[in-house]
Short mmCIF file of C-alpha atoms and ligand atoms in Angstrom, two decimals:
data_model
loop_
_atom_site.label_atom_id
_atom_site.label_comp_id
_atom_site.label_asym_id
_atom_site.label_seq_id
_atom_site.Cartn_x
_atom_site.Cartn_y
_atom_site.Cartn_z
CA MET A 1 95.51 83.85 7.59
CA ARG A 2 95.25 81.39 4.71
CA THR A 3 92.52 78.87 5.48
CA VAL A 4 90.90 75.89 3.82
CA VAL A 5 87.23 75.14 4.40
CA THR A 6 86.21 71.63 3.32
CA GLY A 7 82.49 71.24 2.73
CA ALA A 8 82.43 74.99 2.02
CA ALA A 9 79.28 74.78 -0.08
CA GLY A 10 77.23 73.27 2.75
CA PHE A 11 75.10 74.80 5.50
CA ILE A 12 77.80 75.36 8.11
CA GLY A 13 80.77 75.59 5.69
CA SER A 14 79.26 78.39 3.60
CA THR A 15 78.34 80.41 6.71
CA LEU A 16 81.88 79.98 8.06
CA THR A 17 83.29 81.02 4.66
CA ASP A 18 81.29 84.27 4.84
CA LEU A 19 82.66 84.97 8.33
CA LEU A 20 86.30 84.26 7.42
CA LEU A 21 86.16 86.43 4.28
CA SER A 22 84.46 89.24 6.20
CA GLU A 23 87.41 89.21 8.62
CA GLY A 24 89.89 89.50 5.73
CA HIS A 25 91.18 85.91 5.71
CA GLU A 26 91.89 83.89 2.58
CA VAL A 27 89.59 80.93 1.96
CA ILE A 28 90.30 77.94 -0.27
CA ALA A 29 86.84 76.39 -0.55
CA VAL A 30 86.89 72.62 -1.09
CA ASP A 31 83.69 70.77 -1.96
CA ASN A 32 82.66 67.98 -4.33
CA PHE A 33 79.05 69.26 -4.57
CA ASP A 34 77.74 65.79 -3.84
CA ASP A 35 74.21 64.78 -4.79
CA TYR A 36 72.79 64.57 -1.23
CA TYR A 37 70.87 67.78 -1.87
CA SER A 38 70.95 70.39 -4.62
CA GLY A 39 71.44 74.16 -4.91
CA LYS A 40 74.73 74.31 -2.97
CA MET A 41 76.50 76.78 -5.28
CA ARG A 42 73.94 79.38 -4.24
CA PHE A 43 75.82 80.52 -1.13
CA LEU A 44 79.32 80.51 -2.65
CA SER A 45 78.66 82.21 -5.98
CA ARG A 46 78.62 85.64 -4.29
CA HIS A 47 82.34 85.23 -3.50
CA LEU A 48 83.53 84.19 -6.96
CA GLY A 49 84.97 87.63 -7.83
CA ASN A 50 86.78 87.99 -4.50
CA ASP A 51 90.60 87.64 -4.75
CA ALA A 52 90.70 86.18 -1.23
CA PHE A 53 88.41 83.32 -2.30
CA ARG A 54 89.28 80.28 -4.40
CA LEU A 55 86.93 77.42 -5.19
CA LYS A 56 88.27 73.91 -5.69
CA GLU A 57 85.85 71.22 -6.76
CA VAL A 58 87.65 68.40 -5.00
CA ASP A 59 86.54 65.15 -3.38
CA ILE A 60 88.19 64.64 0.02
CA LEU A 61 88.64 61.00 -0.99
CA ASP A 62 91.19 62.23 -3.57
CA ILE A 63 94.26 62.72 -1.39
CA ASP A 64 96.50 64.14 -4.13
CA ALA A 65 93.99 66.87 -4.93
CA LEU A 66 93.66 67.56 -1.19
CA ARG A 67 97.43 67.96 -0.81
CA GLN A 68 97.43 70.54 -3.60
CA SER A 69 94.51 72.38 -2.02
CA PHE A 70 96.28 72.54 1.35
CA GLU A 71 99.54 74.07 0.04
CA ASP A 72 100.58 77.03 2.28
CA ALA A 73 97.40 76.78 4.34
CA GLU A 74 97.69 77.59 8.04
CA VAL A 75 94.37 76.24 9.30
CA VAL A 76 92.00 73.68 7.78
CA PHE A 77 88.37 73.85 8.88
CA HIS A 78 87.09 70.40 7.97
CA LEU A 79 83.32 70.25 7.48
CA ALA A 80 82.94 68.00 4.41
CA ALA A 81 80.98 64.89 5.33
CA GLN A 82 77.98 62.78 4.64
CA ALA A 83 75.88 64.44 7.32
CA GLY A 84 72.74 62.85 8.74
CA VAL A 85 71.81 59.80 10.80
CA ARG A 86 69.04 58.42 8.59
CA ILE A 87 71.06 58.15 5.38
CA SER A 88 73.81 56.40 7.35
CA VAL A 89 71.33 53.72 8.46
CA LYS A 90 70.38 53.21 4.78
CA ASP A 91 73.92 53.40 3.39
CA PRO A 92 76.58 52.97 6.11
CA LEU A 93 79.45 52.66 3.65
CA ARG A 94 78.71 56.07 2.14
CA SER A 95 78.97 57.68 5.60
CA HIS A 96 82.08 55.70 6.45
CA HIS A 97 83.90 56.72 3.24
CA ALA A 98 83.08 60.42 3.49
CA ASN A 99 83.37 60.80 7.27
CA THR A 100 86.09 58.40 8.40
CA THR A 101 88.26 57.82 5.33
CA GLY A 102 87.66 61.43 4.27
CA THR A 103 88.85 62.77 7.64
CA LEU A 104 91.89 60.48 7.58
CA ASN A 105 92.79 61.91 4.15
CA VAL A 106 92.36 65.47 5.45
CA LEU A 107 94.69 64.73 8.38
CA LEU A 108 97.30 63.08 6.14
CA ALA A 109 97.26 65.96 3.65
CA ALA A 110 97.41 68.51 6.51
CA ARG A 111 100.35 66.73 8.12
CA ASP A 112 102.23 66.47 4.81
CA GLU A 113 101.62 70.10 3.84
CA GLY A 114 102.65 71.53 7.23
CA VAL A 115 99.21 72.83 8.20
CA ARG A 116 99.30 74.25 11.75
CA ARG A 117 95.84 73.15 12.90
CA VAL A 118 92.85 71.08 11.75
CA VAL A 119 89.45 72.01 13.17
CA SER A 120 87.34 68.92 12.50
CA SER A 121 83.59 68.40 12.70
CA SER A 122 82.14 65.73 14.96
CA SER A 123 78.66 65.34 16.37
CA SER A 124 76.69 65.01 19.60
CA SER A 125 75.50 61.69 18.17
CA VAL A 126 78.75 60.08 19.39
CA TYR A 127 77.24 60.03 22.92
CA GLY A 128 74.33 57.83 21.79
CA ASN A 129 71.76 57.73 24.57
CA ALA A 130 74.07 59.61 26.92
CA VAL A 131 74.81 58.08 30.30
CA ARG A 132 74.51 61.53 31.92
CA LEU A 133 72.86 64.79 30.89
CA PRO A 134 74.22 67.29 30.16
CA ALA A 135 76.91 65.19 28.45
CA GLY A 136 80.54 66.19 29.04
CA GLU A 137 83.42 65.44 26.70
CA GLY A 138 84.85 62.84 29.10
CA ASP A 139 81.63 60.83 29.23
CA LEU A 140 81.16 57.44 27.65
CA THR A 141 80.49 57.45 23.90
CA VAL A 142 78.16 54.72 22.62
CA PRO A 143 77.17 55.35 18.98
CA ILE A 144 73.78 53.97 17.95
CA SER A 145 74.03 54.84 14.24
CA PRO A 146 76.66 54.32 11.51
CA TYR A 147 76.90 58.12 11.28
CA ALA A 148 77.89 58.38 14.94
CA ALA A 149 80.37 55.50 14.58
CA SER A 150 81.97 57.15 11.53
CA LYS A 151 82.32 60.45 13.41
CA LEU A 152 83.76 58.82 16.52
CA ALA A 153 86.34 56.96 14.41
CA ALA A 154 87.27 60.30 12.82
CA GLU A 155 87.71 61.80 16.31
CA TYR A 156 90.14 59.01 17.19
CA TYR A 157 92.17 59.76 14.05
CA CYS A 158 92.33 63.45 15.01
CA SER A 159 93.63 62.69 18.47
CA LEU A 160 96.07 60.07 17.11
CA PHE A 161 97.52 62.54 14.61
CA TYR A 162 98.17 64.92 17.50
CA LYS A 163 99.89 62.23 19.55
CA LEU A 164 101.84 60.57 16.71
CA TYR A 165 102.74 63.50 14.46
CA GLY A 166 102.11 66.60 16.59
CA LEU A 167 99.38 67.86 14.24
CA GLU A 168 97.22 70.24 16.28
CA SER A 169 93.56 69.31 15.98
CA VAL A 170 90.20 69.53 17.68
CA SER A 171 86.96 67.61 17.03
CA LEU A 172 83.95 69.84 17.53
CA ARG A 173 80.86 67.95 18.66
CA TYR A 174 78.05 70.07 17.24
CA PHE A 175 74.58 69.63 18.74
CA THR A 176 71.75 69.99 16.16
CA VAL A 177 72.72 73.14 14.30
CA TYR A 178 69.87 75.25 12.90
CA GLY A 179 69.35 78.61 11.23
CA PRO A 180 69.44 80.19 7.77
CA ARG A 181 70.74 77.79 5.05
CA GLN A 182 69.89 74.74 7.14
CA ARG A 183 70.05 71.44 5.21
CA PRO A 184 66.75 70.44 3.62
CA ASP A 185 66.75 67.03 5.37
CA MET A 186 66.70 68.58 8.87
CA ALA A 187 63.58 68.60 11.03
CA ILE A 188 63.17 72.35 11.67
CA ARG A 189 63.34 73.06 7.96
CA ILE A 190 60.88 70.28 7.09
CA PHE A 191 58.39 71.42 9.78
CA THR A 192 58.59 75.00 8.48
CA ASP A 193 58.25 74.01 4.85
CA ARG A 194 55.17 71.88 5.54
CA ALA A 195 53.53 74.52 7.74
CA LEU A 196 53.96 77.19 5.06
CA ASP A 197 52.29 74.80 2.59
CA GLY A 198 49.42 74.25 5.05
CA LYS A 199 50.51 70.65 5.77
CA ARG A 200 50.54 69.04 9.21
CA PRO A 201 53.98 68.62 10.84
CA GLN A 202 55.09 64.98 10.92
CA ILE A 203 56.92 64.05 14.11
CA PHE A 204 58.84 60.78 14.55
CA GLY A 205 58.07 59.36 18.01
CA ASP A 206 55.93 61.14 20.62
CA GLY A 207 57.71 64.49 20.23
CA GLU A 208 58.87 64.45 23.83
CA GLN A 209 62.45 63.73 22.72
CA THR A 210 64.61 66.75 23.51
CA ARG A 211 67.43 68.42 21.61
CA ASP A 212 70.14 70.94 22.42
CA PHE A 213 69.61 73.15 19.37
CA THR A 214 72.52 75.44 18.55
CA PHE A 215 72.16 78.50 16.34
CA ILE A 216 74.38 78.70 13.25
CA THR A 217 76.06 82.04 14.07
CA ASP A 218 77.07 80.71 17.50
CA VAL A 219 78.47 77.57 15.88
CA VAL A 220 80.61 79.40 13.30
CA ASP A 221 81.80 81.78 16.02
CA ALA A 222 83.06 78.76 18.00
CA ILE A 223 84.65 77.17 14.90
CA ARG A 224 86.45 80.39 14.01
CA ARG A 225 87.80 80.79 17.56
CA CYS A 226 89.37 77.32 17.27
CA ALA A 227 91.99 78.72 14.88
CA ASP A 228 93.61 80.84 17.62
CA CYS A 229 92.74 79.21 20.94
CA PRO A 230 95.37 77.45 23.09
CA ASP A 231 96.38 74.04 21.65
CA PRO A 232 93.28 71.81 21.97
CA LYS A 233 95.56 68.73 22.01
CA GLY A 234 93.52 66.63 19.59
CA GLU A 235 90.60 66.47 22.00
CA PRO A 236 86.82 66.73 21.43
CA LEU A 237 84.87 69.86 22.36
CA ASN A 238 81.10 70.23 22.74
CA VAL A 239 79.60 73.12 20.77
CA CYS A 240 76.09 73.49 22.13
CA SER A 241 73.69 76.00 23.61
CA GLY A 242 73.68 74.16 26.94
CA SER A 243 69.88 74.03 27.12
CA THR A 244 67.21 71.75 25.68
CA VAL A 245 63.76 71.89 24.26
CA SER A 246 61.36 69.15 23.15
CA VAL A 247 60.49 68.57 19.51
CA ASN A 248 56.82 69.26 20.41
CA GLN A 249 57.81 72.70 21.76
CA VAL A 250 59.81 73.48 18.62
CA VAL A 251 56.88 72.52 16.41
CA ARG A 252 54.51 74.71 18.44
CA SER A 253 56.90 77.64 18.13
CA ILE A 254 57.26 77.21 14.34
CA LEU A 255 53.49 76.92 13.87
CA LYS A 256 53.08 80.14 15.85
CA SER A 257 55.75 81.94 13.77
CA VAL A 258 54.03 81.03 10.51
CA GLY A 259 50.54 81.71 11.89
CA ARG A 260 49.34 78.08 11.50
CA GLU A 261 48.62 77.04 15.08
CA ASP A 262 45.55 75.23 13.68
CA LEU A 263 47.74 72.45 12.19
CA GLU A 264 47.79 69.38 14.47
CA PRO A 265 51.03 67.34 14.46
CA GLU A 266 50.90 63.82 13.04
CA TYR A 267 52.91 61.28 15.04
CA LEU A 268 54.90 58.60 13.17
CA PRO A 269 56.97 55.66 14.50
CA PRO A 270 60.40 56.59 15.95
CA GLN A 271 63.32 56.25 13.51
CA PRO A 272 66.19 53.80 14.10
CA GLY A 273 69.46 55.56 14.96
CA ASP A 274 67.78 58.61 16.54
CA VAL A 275 68.69 59.25 20.18
CA ASP A 276 66.07 60.23 22.78
CA HIS A 277 67.75 63.27 24.28
CA THR A 278 70.73 65.48 23.56
CA TRP A 279 72.00 68.04 25.99
CA GLY A 280 75.60 69.16 26.19
CA ASP A 281 77.83 70.70 28.80
CA ASN A 282 79.56 73.62 27.05
CA SER A 283 81.80 74.74 29.91
CA LYS A 284 84.98 73.45 28.22
CA ALA A 285 84.26 75.43 25.02
CA LYS A 286 83.52 78.53 27.09
CA ARG A 287 86.81 78.17 28.93
CA LEU A 288 89.05 77.26 25.99
CA LEU A 289 87.53 79.58 23.39
CA GLY A 290 86.26 82.47 25.49
CA TRP A 291 83.00 81.72 23.68
CA GLU A 292 79.38 82.12 24.73
CA PRO A 293 76.29 81.05 22.78
CA LYS A 294 74.15 84.14 22.21
CA VAL A 295 71.04 83.11 20.29
CA MET A 296 68.47 81.08 22.22
CA ILE A 297 65.79 78.94 20.64
CA ASP A 298 62.83 81.34 20.31
CA GLU A 299 64.93 84.06 18.71
CA GLY A 300 66.77 81.51 16.54
CA LEU A 301 63.54 79.98 15.25
CA ARG A 302 62.18 83.43 14.42
CA ARG A 303 65.33 84.22 12.44
CA PHE A 304 65.18 80.89 10.64
CA VAL A 305 61.52 81.24 9.68
CA ASP A 306 62.12 84.82 8.44
CA TRP A 307 64.97 83.61 6.25
CA TYR A 308 62.99 80.64 4.98
CA LYS A 309 60.05 82.79 3.97
CA LYS A 310 62.31 85.21 2.08
CA GLU A 311 64.85 82.96 0.39
CA GLY A 312 64.81 79.45 1.79
CA LYS A 313 62.23 77.86 -0.44
CA VAL A 314 63.71 77.26 -3.90
N1 NAD B 401 74.10 70.45 10.81
C1 NAD B 401 74.19 69.82 11.99
O1 NAD B 401 73.28 69.89 12.83
C2 NAD B 401 75.42 69.02 12.33
C3 NAD B 401 75.46 68.38 13.59
C4 NAD B 401 76.59 67.64 13.92
C5 NAD B 401 77.65 67.56 13.04
N2 NAD B 401 77.58 68.18 11.83
C6 NAD B 401 78.72 68.07 10.92
O2 NAD B 401 79.05 69.37 10.45
C7 NAD B 401 79.57 69.28 9.12
C8 NAD B 401 78.79 70.20 8.20
O3 NAD B 401 77.41 69.81 8.22
P1 NAD B 401 76.30 70.56 7.36
O4 NAD B 401 75.03 70.46 8.12
O5 NAD B 401 76.82 71.88 6.92
O6 NAD B 401 76.19 69.57 6.12
P2 NAD B 401 76.09 69.86 4.55
O7 NAD B 401 75.68 68.57 3.91
O8 NAD B 401 75.26 71.06 4.28
O9 NAD B 401 77.61 70.18 4.14
C9 NAD B 401 78.54 69.19 3.86
C10 NAD B 401 79.28 69.57 2.60
O10 NAD B 401 80.29 68.59 2.37
C11 NAD B 401 80.32 68.30 0.99
N3 NAD B 401 80.87 66.95 0.83
C12 NAD B 401 80.29 65.77 1.16
N4 NAD B 401 81.11 64.75 0.83
C13 NAD B 401 82.23 65.30 0.32
C14 NAD B 401 83.44 64.77 -0.20
N5 NAD B 401 83.64 63.44 -0.27
N6 NAD B 401 84.39 65.61 -0.67
C15 NAD B 401 84.19 66.97 -0.63
N7 NAD B 401 83.06 67.53 -0.16
C16 NAD B 401 82.09 66.71 0.31
C17 NAD B 401 78.89 68.41 0.52
O11 NAD B 401 78.79 68.66 -0.88
C18 NAD B 401 78.37 69.58 1.36
O12 NAD B 401 78.51 70.81 0.67
C19 NAD B 401 79.52 67.82 8.74
O13 NAD B 401 80.76 67.23 9.05
C20 NAD B 401 78.45 67.26 9.66
O14 NAD B 401 78.58 65.87 9.86
C21 NAD B 401 76.48 68.90 11.45
#
C-alpha cells in the first residue's frame, strides 16, 4: 500500500512510519520540520536509504505541494499539527493555521488526488471538562482551549468531506500519548528529565487531575488498523487505554523508576486550557478496529524511562 504520513518527523508520525515500513508499505513522509522543538530528523534518518521511503519537506499549508505529495497514494495518515494546549493559549492563530486550515488542505488534496481514506488526528481535548466519564464519541464537545477548538473544527471538515464528496475519513481522538520519542513539552518527559537531573517535579494544580494515558505502540497499532477497517464514515473515534491515573501517581511512579523517591513535588498554579480529567470509552475502537490496548501505565512508564535514559536526553 502506498501511504502518506504527514507530520512524519514527529513523535507519533515517526513511530507510525517505522511500523508501516516494517510491514512492507511505501511511505511518503511529509513534514515541514517546524521550530516547535528540535532534533526531529533523528528518527527518520534511519530510513533515508530505503526505496520504500521518500521524504518531502512540505508545509501542509502549501496545497500545491501537498497535491504532488499525494499522487497515487491510497491512504493518508494525517498527523502534522501544532500540538499542545499551552502554545495554543499563547498563539491561537498558529494552532488554527496548522490544525484547521492544514487539515482542510489535506482533505482537499486527498479528494483531488483520489486518495481512498484519510486517517486524521484529533484529541481528547475536544471534550473539554467532559459531561460524563468515561467520555463516548457521541457526548457533548466543549473545547476550553484554542487547540481543542482547532481540532474540533478539523473533525467537522473530515465528516463534511465524507458527506459532500464521499472521501472516507476518520478523526482519531488520542488521549495523552506517551512513550519513547515523546515530545519534549509533555509532562511525563519533563518529570523524567528533571528527576534524572535531581530536580523536584513541578506539577500544575494539586496533581489530583487524572489522565487516560495511552502508550505509543497501542496508538500506532490503532492508527494503522484504520487503513483497512470498515468505512468509518467520517466519524470520530476515541483511542485511549480506557483507564485513568492521577498526575501525582504518575510522578510517584517515575520517581521510583529513576530511584529518586526523595524528591518532593512542587505544586504550581493550574494552567489555563488544561482540563481536570480525561477518561475515554474505547469500546467503539475495539469494535471497529478489532483493537485492544496492551500496555498499561506502569509497564509503559518503565519502557519510557528506559528509553529516556538510553537515548532520550540529547
Ligand atoms: N501526543 C499526544 O498526546 C497527542 C494527543 C492528542 C492529539 N495529538 C495529535 O497527534 C498528532 C501528532 O502529535 P505528536 O505528539 O506526534 O506531535 P509532534 O509535534 O511530535 O509532531 C507533529 C509534526 O508535525 C509537523 N508539522 C507541524 N506543522 C506542520 C505543517 N504546517 N506542515 C507540515 N508539518 C508540520 C512537525 O514538524 C512535527 O514533526 C498531532 O495532530 C497532535 O495534535 C497528539
